[in-house]
Tab-separated table of C-alpha atoms and ligand atoms in Angstrom:
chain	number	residue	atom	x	y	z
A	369	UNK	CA	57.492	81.911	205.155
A	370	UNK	CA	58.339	79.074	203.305
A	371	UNK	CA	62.114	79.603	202.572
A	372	UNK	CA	61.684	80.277	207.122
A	373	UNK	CA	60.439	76.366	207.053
A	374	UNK	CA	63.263	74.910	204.861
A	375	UNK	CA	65.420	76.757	207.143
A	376	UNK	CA	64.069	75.615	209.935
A	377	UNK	CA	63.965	71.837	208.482
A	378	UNK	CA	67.489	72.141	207.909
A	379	UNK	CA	67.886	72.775	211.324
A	380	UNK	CA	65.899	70.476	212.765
A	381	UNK	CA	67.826	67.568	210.561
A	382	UNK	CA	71.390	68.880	211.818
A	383	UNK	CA	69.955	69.001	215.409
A	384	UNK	CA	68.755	65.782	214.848
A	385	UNK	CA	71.778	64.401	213.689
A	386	UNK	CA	74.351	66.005	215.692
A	387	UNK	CA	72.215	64.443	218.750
A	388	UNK	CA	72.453	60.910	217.463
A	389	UNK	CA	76.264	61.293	216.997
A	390	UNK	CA	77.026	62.373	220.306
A	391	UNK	CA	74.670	59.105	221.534
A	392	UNK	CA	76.157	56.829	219.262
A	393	UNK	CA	79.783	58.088	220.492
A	394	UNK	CA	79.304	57.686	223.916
A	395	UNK	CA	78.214	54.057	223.851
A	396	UNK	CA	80.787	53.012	221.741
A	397	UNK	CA	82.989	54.629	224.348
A	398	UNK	CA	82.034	52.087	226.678
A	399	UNK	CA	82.691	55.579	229.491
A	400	UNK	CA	80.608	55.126	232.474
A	401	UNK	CA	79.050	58.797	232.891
A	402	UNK	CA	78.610	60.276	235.999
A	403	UNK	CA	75.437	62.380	236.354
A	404	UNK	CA	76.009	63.831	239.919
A	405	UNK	CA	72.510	65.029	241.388
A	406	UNK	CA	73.801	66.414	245.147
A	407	UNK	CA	72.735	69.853	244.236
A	408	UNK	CA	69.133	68.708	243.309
A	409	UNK	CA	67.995	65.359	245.263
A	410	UNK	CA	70.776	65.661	247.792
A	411	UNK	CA	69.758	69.209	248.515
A	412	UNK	CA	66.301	67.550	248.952
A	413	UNK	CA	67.547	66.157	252.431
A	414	UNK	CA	66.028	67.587	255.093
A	415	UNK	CA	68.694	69.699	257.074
A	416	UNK	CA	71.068	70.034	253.680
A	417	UNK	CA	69.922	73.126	252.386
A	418	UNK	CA	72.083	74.896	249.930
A	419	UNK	CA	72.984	78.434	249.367
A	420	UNK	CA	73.669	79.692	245.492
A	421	UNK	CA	77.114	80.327	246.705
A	422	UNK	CA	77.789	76.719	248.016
A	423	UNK	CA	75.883	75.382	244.949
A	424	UNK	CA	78.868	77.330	242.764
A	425	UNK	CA	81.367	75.555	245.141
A	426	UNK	CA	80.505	72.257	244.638
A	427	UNK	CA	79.664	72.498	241.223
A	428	UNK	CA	83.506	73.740	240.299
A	429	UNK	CA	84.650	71.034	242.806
A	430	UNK	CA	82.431	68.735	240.554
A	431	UNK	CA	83.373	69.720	237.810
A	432	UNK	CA	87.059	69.561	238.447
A	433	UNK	CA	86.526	65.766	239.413
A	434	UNK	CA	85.182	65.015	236.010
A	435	UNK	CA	81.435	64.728	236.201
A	436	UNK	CA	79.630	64.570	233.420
A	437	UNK	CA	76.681	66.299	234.146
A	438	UNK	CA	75.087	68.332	237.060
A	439	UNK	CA	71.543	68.335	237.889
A	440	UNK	CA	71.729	71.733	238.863
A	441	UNK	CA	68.930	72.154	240.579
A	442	UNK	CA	64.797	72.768	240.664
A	443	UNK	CA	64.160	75.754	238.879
A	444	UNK	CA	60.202	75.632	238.566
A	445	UNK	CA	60.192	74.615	242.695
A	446	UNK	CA	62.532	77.665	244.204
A	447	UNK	CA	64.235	80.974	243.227
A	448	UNK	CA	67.390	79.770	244.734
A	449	UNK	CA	67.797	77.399	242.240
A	450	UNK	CA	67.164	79.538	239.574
A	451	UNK	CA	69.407	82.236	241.345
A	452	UNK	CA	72.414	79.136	241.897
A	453	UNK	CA	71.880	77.917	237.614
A	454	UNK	CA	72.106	81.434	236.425
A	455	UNK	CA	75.279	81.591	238.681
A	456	UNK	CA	76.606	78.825	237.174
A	457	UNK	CA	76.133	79.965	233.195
A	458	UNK	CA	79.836	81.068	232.185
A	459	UNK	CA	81.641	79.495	235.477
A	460	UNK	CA	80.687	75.558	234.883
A	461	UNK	CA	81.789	75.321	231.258
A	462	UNK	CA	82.459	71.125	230.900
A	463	UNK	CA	79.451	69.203	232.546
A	464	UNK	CA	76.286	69.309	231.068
A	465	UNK	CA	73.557	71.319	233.155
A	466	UNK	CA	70.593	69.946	233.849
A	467	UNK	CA	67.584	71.291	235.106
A	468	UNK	CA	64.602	69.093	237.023
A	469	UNK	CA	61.252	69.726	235.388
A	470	UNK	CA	58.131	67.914	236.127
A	471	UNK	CA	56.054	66.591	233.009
A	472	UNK	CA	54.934	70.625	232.954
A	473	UNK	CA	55.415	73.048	230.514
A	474	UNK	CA	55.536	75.986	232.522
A	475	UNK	CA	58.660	74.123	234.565
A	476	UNK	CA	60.281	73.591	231.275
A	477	UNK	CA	59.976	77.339	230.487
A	478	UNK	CA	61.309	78.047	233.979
A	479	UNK	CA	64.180	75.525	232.771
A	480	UNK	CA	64.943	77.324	229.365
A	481	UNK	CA	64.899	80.669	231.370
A	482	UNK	CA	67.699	79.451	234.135
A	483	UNK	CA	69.440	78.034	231.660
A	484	UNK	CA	69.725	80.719	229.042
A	485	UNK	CA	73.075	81.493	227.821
A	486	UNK	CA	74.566	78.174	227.887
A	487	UNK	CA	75.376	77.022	224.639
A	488	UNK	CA	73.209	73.966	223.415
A	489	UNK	CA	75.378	71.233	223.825
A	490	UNK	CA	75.880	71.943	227.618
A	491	UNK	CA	72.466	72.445	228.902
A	492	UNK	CA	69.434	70.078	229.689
A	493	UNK	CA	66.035	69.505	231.067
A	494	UNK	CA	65.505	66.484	232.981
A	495	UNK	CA	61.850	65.547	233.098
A	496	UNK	CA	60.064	63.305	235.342
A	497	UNK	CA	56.729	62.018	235.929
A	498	UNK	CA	55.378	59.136	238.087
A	499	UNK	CA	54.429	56.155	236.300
A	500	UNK	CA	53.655	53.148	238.638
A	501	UNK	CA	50.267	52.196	239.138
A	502	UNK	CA	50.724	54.270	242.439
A	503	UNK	CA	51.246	57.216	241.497
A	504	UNK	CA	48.780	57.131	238.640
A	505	UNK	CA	46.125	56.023	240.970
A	506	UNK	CA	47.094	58.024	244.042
A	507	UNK	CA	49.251	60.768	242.798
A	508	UNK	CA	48.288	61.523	239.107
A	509	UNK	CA	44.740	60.309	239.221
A	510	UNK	CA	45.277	59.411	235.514
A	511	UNK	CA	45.438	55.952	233.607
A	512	UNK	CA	48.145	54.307	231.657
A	513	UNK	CA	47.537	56.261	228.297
A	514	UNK	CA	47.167	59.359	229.752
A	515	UNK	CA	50.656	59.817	231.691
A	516	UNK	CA	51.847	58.422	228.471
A	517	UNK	CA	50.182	61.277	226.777
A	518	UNK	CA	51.256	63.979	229.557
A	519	UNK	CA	54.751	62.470	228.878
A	520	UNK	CA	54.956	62.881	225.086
A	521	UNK	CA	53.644	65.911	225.083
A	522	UNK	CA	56.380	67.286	227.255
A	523	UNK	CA	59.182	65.804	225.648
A	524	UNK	CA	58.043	67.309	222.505
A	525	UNK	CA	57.299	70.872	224.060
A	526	UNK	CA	61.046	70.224	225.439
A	527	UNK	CA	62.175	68.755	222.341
A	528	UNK	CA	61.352	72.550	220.909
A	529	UNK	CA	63.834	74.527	223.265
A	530	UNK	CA	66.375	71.599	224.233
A	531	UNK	CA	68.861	69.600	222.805
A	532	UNK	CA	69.616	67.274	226.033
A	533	UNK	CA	66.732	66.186	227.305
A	534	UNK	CA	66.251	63.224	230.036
A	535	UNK	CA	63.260	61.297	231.046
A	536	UNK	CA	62.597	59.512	233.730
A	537	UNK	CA	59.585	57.403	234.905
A	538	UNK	CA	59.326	58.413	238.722
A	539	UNK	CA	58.913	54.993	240.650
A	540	UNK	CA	59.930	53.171	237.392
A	541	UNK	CA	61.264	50.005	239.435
A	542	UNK	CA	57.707	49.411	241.097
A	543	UNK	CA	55.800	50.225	237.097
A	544	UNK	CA	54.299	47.184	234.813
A	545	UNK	CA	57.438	46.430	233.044
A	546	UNK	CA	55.478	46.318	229.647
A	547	UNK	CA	54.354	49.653	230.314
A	548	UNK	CA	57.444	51.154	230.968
A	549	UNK	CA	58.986	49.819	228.356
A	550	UNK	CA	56.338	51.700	226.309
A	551	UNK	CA	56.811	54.768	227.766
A	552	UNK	CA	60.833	54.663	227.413
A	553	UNK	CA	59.870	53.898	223.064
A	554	UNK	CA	57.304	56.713	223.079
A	555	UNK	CA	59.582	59.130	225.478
A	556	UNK	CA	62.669	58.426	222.604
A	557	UNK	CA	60.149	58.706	219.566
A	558	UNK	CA	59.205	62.200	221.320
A	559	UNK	CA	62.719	63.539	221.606
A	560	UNK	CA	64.385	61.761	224.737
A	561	UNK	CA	67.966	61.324	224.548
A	562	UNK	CA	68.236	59.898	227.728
A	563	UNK	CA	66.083	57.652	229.318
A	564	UNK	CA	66.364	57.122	233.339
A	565	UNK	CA	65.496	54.226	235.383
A	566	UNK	CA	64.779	55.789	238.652
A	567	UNK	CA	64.370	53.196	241.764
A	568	UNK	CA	62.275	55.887	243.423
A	569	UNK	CA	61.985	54.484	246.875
A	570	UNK	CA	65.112	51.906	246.444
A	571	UNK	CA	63.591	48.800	246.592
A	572	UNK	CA	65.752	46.798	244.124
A	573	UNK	CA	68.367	44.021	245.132
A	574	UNK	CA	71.632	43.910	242.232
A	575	UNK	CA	69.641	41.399	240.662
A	576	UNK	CA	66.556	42.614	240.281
A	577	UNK	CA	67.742	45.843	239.175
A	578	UNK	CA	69.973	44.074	236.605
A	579	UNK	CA	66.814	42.054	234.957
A	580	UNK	CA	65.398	45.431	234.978
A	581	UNK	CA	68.318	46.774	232.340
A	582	UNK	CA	68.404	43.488	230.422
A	583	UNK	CA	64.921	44.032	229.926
A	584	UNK	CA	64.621	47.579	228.746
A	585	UNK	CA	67.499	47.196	226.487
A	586	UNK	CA	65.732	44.046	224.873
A	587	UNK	CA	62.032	45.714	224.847
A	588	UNK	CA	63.060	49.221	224.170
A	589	UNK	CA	63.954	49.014	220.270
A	590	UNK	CA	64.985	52.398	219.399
A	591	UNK	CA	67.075	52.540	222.682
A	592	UNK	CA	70.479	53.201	220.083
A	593	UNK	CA	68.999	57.152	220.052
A	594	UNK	CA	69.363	57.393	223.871
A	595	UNK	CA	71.596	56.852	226.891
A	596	UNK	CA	70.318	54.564	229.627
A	597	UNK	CA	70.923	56.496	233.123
A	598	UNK	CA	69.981	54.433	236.365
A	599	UNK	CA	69.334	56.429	239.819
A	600	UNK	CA	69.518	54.466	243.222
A	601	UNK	CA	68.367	55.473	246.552
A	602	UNK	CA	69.672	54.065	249.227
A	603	UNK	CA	66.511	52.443	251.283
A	604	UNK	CA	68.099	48.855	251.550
A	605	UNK	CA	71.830	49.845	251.374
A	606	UNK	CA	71.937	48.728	248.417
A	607	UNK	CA	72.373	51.231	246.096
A	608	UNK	CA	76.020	51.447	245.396
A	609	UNK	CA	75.238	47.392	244.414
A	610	UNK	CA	72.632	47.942	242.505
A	611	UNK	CA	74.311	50.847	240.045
A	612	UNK	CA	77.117	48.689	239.595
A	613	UNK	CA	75.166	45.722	238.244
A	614	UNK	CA	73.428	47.797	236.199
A	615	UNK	CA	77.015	48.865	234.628
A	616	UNK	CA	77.606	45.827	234.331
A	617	UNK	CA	74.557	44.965	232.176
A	618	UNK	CA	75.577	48.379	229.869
A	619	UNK	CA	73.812	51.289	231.659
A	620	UNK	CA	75.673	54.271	230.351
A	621	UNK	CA	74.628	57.220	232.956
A	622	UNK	CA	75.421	56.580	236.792
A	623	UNK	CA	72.900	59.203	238.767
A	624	UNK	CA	74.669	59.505	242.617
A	625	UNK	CA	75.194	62.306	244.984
A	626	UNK	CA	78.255	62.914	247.293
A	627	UNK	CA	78.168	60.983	250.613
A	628	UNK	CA	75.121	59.651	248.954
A	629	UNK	CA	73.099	62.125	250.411
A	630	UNK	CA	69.695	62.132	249.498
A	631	UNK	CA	66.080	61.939	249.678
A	632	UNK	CA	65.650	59.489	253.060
A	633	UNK	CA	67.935	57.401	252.994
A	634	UNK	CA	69.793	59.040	250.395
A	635	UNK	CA	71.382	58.086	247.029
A	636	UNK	CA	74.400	55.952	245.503
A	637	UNK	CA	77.405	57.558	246.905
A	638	UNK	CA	79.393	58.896	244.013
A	639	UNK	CA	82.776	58.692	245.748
A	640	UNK	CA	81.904	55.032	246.409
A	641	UNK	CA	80.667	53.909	242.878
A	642	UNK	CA	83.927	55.605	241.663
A	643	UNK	CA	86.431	54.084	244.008
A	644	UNK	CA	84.296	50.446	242.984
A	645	UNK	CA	84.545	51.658	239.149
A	646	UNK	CA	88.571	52.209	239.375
A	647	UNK	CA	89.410	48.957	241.549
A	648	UNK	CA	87.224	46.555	239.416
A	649	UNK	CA	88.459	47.679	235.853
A	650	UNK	CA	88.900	43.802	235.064
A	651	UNK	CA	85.066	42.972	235.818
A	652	UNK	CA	83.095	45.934	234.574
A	653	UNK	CA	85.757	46.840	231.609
A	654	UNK	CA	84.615	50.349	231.635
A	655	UNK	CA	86.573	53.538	232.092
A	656	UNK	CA	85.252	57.086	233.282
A	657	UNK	CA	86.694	60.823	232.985
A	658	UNK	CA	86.097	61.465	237.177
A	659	UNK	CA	89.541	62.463	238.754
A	660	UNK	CA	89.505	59.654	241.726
A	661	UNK	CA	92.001	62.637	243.530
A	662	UNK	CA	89.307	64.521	244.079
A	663	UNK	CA	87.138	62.663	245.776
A	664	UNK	CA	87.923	63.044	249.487
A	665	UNK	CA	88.115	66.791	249.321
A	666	UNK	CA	84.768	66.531	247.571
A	667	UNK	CA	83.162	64.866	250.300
A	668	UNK	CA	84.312	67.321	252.848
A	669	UNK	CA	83.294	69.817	250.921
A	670	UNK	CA	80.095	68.756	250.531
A	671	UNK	CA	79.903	67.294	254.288
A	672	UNK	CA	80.845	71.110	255.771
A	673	UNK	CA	78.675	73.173	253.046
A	674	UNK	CA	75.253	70.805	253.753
A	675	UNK	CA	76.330	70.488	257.610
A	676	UNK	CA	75.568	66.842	256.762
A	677	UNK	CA	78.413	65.012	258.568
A	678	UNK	CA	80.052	62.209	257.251
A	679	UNK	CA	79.869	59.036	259.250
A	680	UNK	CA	83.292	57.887	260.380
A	681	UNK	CA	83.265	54.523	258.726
A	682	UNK	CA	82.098	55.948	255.648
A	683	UNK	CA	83.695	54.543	252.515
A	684	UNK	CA	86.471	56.748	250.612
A	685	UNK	CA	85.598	60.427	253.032
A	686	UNK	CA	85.405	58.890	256.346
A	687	UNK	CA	87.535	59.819	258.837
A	688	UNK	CA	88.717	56.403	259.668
A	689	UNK	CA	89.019	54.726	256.591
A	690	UNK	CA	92.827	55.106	256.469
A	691	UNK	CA	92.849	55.310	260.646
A	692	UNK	CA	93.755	52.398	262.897
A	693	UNK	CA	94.705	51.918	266.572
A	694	UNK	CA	94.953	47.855	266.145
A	695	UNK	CA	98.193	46.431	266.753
A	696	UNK	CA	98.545	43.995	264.002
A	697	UNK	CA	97.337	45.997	261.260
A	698	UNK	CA	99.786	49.455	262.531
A	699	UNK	CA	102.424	46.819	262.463
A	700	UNK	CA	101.278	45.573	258.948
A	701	UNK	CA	100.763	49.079	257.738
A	702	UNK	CA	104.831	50.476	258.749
A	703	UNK	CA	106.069	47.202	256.948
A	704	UNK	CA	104.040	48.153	253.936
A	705	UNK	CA	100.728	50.509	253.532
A	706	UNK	CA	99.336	48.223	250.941
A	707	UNK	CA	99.032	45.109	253.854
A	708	UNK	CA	96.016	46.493	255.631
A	709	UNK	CA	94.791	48.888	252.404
A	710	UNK	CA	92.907	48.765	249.824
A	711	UNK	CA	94.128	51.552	248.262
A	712	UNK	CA	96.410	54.314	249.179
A	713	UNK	CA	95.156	57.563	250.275
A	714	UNK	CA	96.341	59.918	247.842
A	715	UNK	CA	94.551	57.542	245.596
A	716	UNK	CA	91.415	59.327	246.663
A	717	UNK	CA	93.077	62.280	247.899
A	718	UNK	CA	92.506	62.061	251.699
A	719	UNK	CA	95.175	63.090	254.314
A	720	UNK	CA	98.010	59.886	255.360
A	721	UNK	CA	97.462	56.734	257.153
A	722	UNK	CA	96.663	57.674	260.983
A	723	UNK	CA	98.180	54.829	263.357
A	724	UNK	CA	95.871	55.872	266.543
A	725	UNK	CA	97.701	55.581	269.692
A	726	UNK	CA	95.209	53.647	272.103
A	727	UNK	CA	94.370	50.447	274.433
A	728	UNK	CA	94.603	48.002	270.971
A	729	UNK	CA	98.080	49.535	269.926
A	730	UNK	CA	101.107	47.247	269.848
A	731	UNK	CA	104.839	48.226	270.110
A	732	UNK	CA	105.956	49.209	266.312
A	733	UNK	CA	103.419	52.210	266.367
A	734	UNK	CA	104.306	53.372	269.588
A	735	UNK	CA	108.080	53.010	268.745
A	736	UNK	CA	107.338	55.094	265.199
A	737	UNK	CA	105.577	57.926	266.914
A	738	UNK	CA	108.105	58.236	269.868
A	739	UNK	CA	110.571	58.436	267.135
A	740	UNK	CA	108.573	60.860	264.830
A	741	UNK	CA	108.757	63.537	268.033
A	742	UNK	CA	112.368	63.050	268.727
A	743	UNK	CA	112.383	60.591	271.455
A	744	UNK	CA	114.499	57.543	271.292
A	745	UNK	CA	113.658	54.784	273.739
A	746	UNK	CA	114.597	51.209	273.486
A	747	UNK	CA	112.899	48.256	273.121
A	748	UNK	CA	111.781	47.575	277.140
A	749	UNK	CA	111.125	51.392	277.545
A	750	UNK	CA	108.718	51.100	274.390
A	751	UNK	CA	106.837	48.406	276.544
A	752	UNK	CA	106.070	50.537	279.158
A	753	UNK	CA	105.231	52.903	277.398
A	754	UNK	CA	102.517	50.679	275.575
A	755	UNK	CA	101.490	49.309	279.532
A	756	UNK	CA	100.808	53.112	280.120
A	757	UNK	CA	98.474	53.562	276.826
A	758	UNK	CA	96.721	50.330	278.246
A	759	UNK	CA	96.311	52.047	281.545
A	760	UNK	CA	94.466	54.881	280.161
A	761	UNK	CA	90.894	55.668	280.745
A	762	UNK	CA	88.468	54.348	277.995
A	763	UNK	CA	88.328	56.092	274.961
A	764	UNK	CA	91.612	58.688	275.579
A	765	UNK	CA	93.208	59.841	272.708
A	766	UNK	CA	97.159	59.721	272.896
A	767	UNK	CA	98.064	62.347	270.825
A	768	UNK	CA	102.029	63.220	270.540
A	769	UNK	CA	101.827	65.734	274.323
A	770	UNK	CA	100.349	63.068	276.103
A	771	UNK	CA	102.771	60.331	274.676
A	772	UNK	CA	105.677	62.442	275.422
A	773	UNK	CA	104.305	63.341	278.918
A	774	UNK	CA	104.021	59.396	279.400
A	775	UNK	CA	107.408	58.714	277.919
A	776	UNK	CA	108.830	61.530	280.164
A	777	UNK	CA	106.986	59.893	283.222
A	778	UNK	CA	109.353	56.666	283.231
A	779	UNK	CA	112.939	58.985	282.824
A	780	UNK	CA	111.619	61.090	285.978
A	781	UNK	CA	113.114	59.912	289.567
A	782	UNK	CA	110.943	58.136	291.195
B	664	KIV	O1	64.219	59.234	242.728
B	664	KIV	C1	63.585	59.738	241.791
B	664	KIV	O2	62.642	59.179	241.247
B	664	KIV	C2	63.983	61.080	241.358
B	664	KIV	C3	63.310	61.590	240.131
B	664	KIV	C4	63.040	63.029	240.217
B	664	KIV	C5	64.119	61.219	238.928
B	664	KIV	O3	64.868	61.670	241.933
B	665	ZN	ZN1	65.894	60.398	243.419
């Protein structure tokens, strides 16, 4: 028995420090690490519902972008996500996987069960538990010390059976900053080595949410042994904003889904915190592993396996972000792509530039597509041919038959 102690003291102190290297490696890193939750709160959209199979699809897409880590799903709330995690074990080798748990013990057993098989270093629990004075009133019917209690005691019951493990203070941006600051010391003290700072209901402006990381890292004085993750929804558009600040101010974890789908109205959109991340190197002076190649097959991807569509003006996976039918800007775009761009499209992997053949569309465009289908007009026949586009009904797409039928139209006899 007592040589099974030692042994198990050794282990403990290895654990311990092998934990606090990886920590101290990754802020010195300076990465920003993506923590993609579309297979957990994204699923939670109603209508986005996700079958094991799909789950595997995205996750390799994921993973093949670079993400950090996956929260992989619910396992204590539906066999599905058990069924999709155990799925996973083997197939998603590099990101972490992470399993939601409530403050429960039973969930974190359901956790340890999913996530069997994976070795250590790659697999998580990722507790929550409300602690505004909302949901301890409403939701919890419990006072300050006692979701503090129900907190510590979970991490350490965690602490047991997981190396990773995440906390998060549901509702943390509405919570007595004093107290929440409390709970982040005690969640670390218990075994937290990362510490979330969920805006539950996405009520934070850049600002705000920026005080809100100056503050924990000045309050929170053992915050060296864990990673600061911050999770945005999207109630005020502002969540994209509000998780770059936040990198800005040293967060180390970015939480987002793809398309920002999400819980109402949904979650920082991964795609566009990457594509902000990657064109703003100078101010934020942070780097990350994600693969911004992948990113606009990864939104389809997601888009056709949730039948969520994505809107058309969507940033980075939209289907008109590299589309125009404006004059000027097709003209600007043939002289050079970077004129009416921000970035290129194989930047983010998407199909070309589309110059839309319509009522706003000037001469150049309609002389480059006649030419691209092997008609050669000059300059006055061009014209007419851009009087006919004008012509057309409201909203009529020329696509290259109907431009060649209208180019053919002036060479008939009359
Ligand atoms: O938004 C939220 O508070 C969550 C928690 C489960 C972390 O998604
Ligand atoms: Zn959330």
């Amino acid at each position: 028995m007592a040589s099974k102690g030692l042994l198990q003291q050794i282990h403990d102190r290895v654990t311990h420090t092998v934990r606090h290297a990886v920590i101290t490696h990754h802020k010195r890193s300076g990465m920003v690490l993506f923590s993609d939750t579309t297979l957990r709160d994204g699923e939670q959209m109603p209508g986005a519902t996700l079958e094991p199979d799909d789950k595997i699809e995205i996750a390799k897409a994921l993973e093949a972008a670079g993400v950090h880590s996956l929260d992989a799903g619910f396992p204590a709330s539906s066999e599905q996500d058990v069924e999709a995690i155990r799925k996973m074990i083997g197939v998603i080798r590099k990101p972490v996987l992470t399993a939601l748990c409530r403050t429960v013990n039973s969930d974190v057993d359901a956790a340890d069960r999913a996530l069997d098989g994976n070795p250590d270093h790659k697999r998580g629990v990722s507790l929550f538990c409300g602690t505004s004075p909302l949901h301890r009133k409403h939701k919890l019917e419990k006072d300050q010390a006692q979701v503090l209690k129900i907190i510590t005691d979970s991490i350490s019951y965690a602490a047991d059976r997981f190396r990773i493990i995440a906390f998060s203070p549901e509702d943390a941006s509405r919570t007595e900053l004093d107290y929440l600051c409390k709970c982040y010391v005690e969640a670390i003290d218990s075994g937290a080595t990362t510490i979330g700072f969920p805006d539950t209901v996405g009520v934070l402006t850049p600002e705000k949410a920026a005080d809100f990381v100056k503050a924990i890292q000045d309050k929170v004085h053992n915050l060296d042994r864990a990673l600061l993750a911050v999770h945005f929804h999207n109630d005020l558009g502002l969540a994209v904003a509000n998780t770059l600040a936040c990198v800005k101010e040293g967060a180390n974890v970015v939480q987002c889904t793809v398309n920002g789908i999400g819980e109402r109205a949904g979650n920082a959109s991964l795609e566009e915190v990457a594509m902000a991340l990657a064109m703003n190197s100078d101010q934020y002076n942070r780097t990350s592993r994600l693969d911004t190649t992948r990113l606009a097959p990864l939104c389809k991807l997601v888009a056709e396996l949730t039948s969520v569509m994505i809107p058309r003006m969507k940033p980075v996976g939209g289907s008109n972000v590299f589309a125009t039918e404006a004059g000027i800007h097709q003209d600007g775009l043939l002289k050079h792509p970077d004129t009416y761009l921000p970035f290129r499209p194989e930047v983010v992997g998407a199909d070309g530039i589309q110059l839309v053949l319509g009522r706003h569309s000037g001469r150049r465009a309609v002389a480059h597509r006649l030419e691209s289908i092997g008609m050669s007009f000059d300059e006055s026949e061009v014209m007419e041919v851009v009087e006919l586009i004008k012509q057309l009904p409201k909203g009529t797409v020329v696509d290259d038959t109907l431009l060649q039928e209208l180019a053919q139209s002036l060479r008939e006899p009359a």
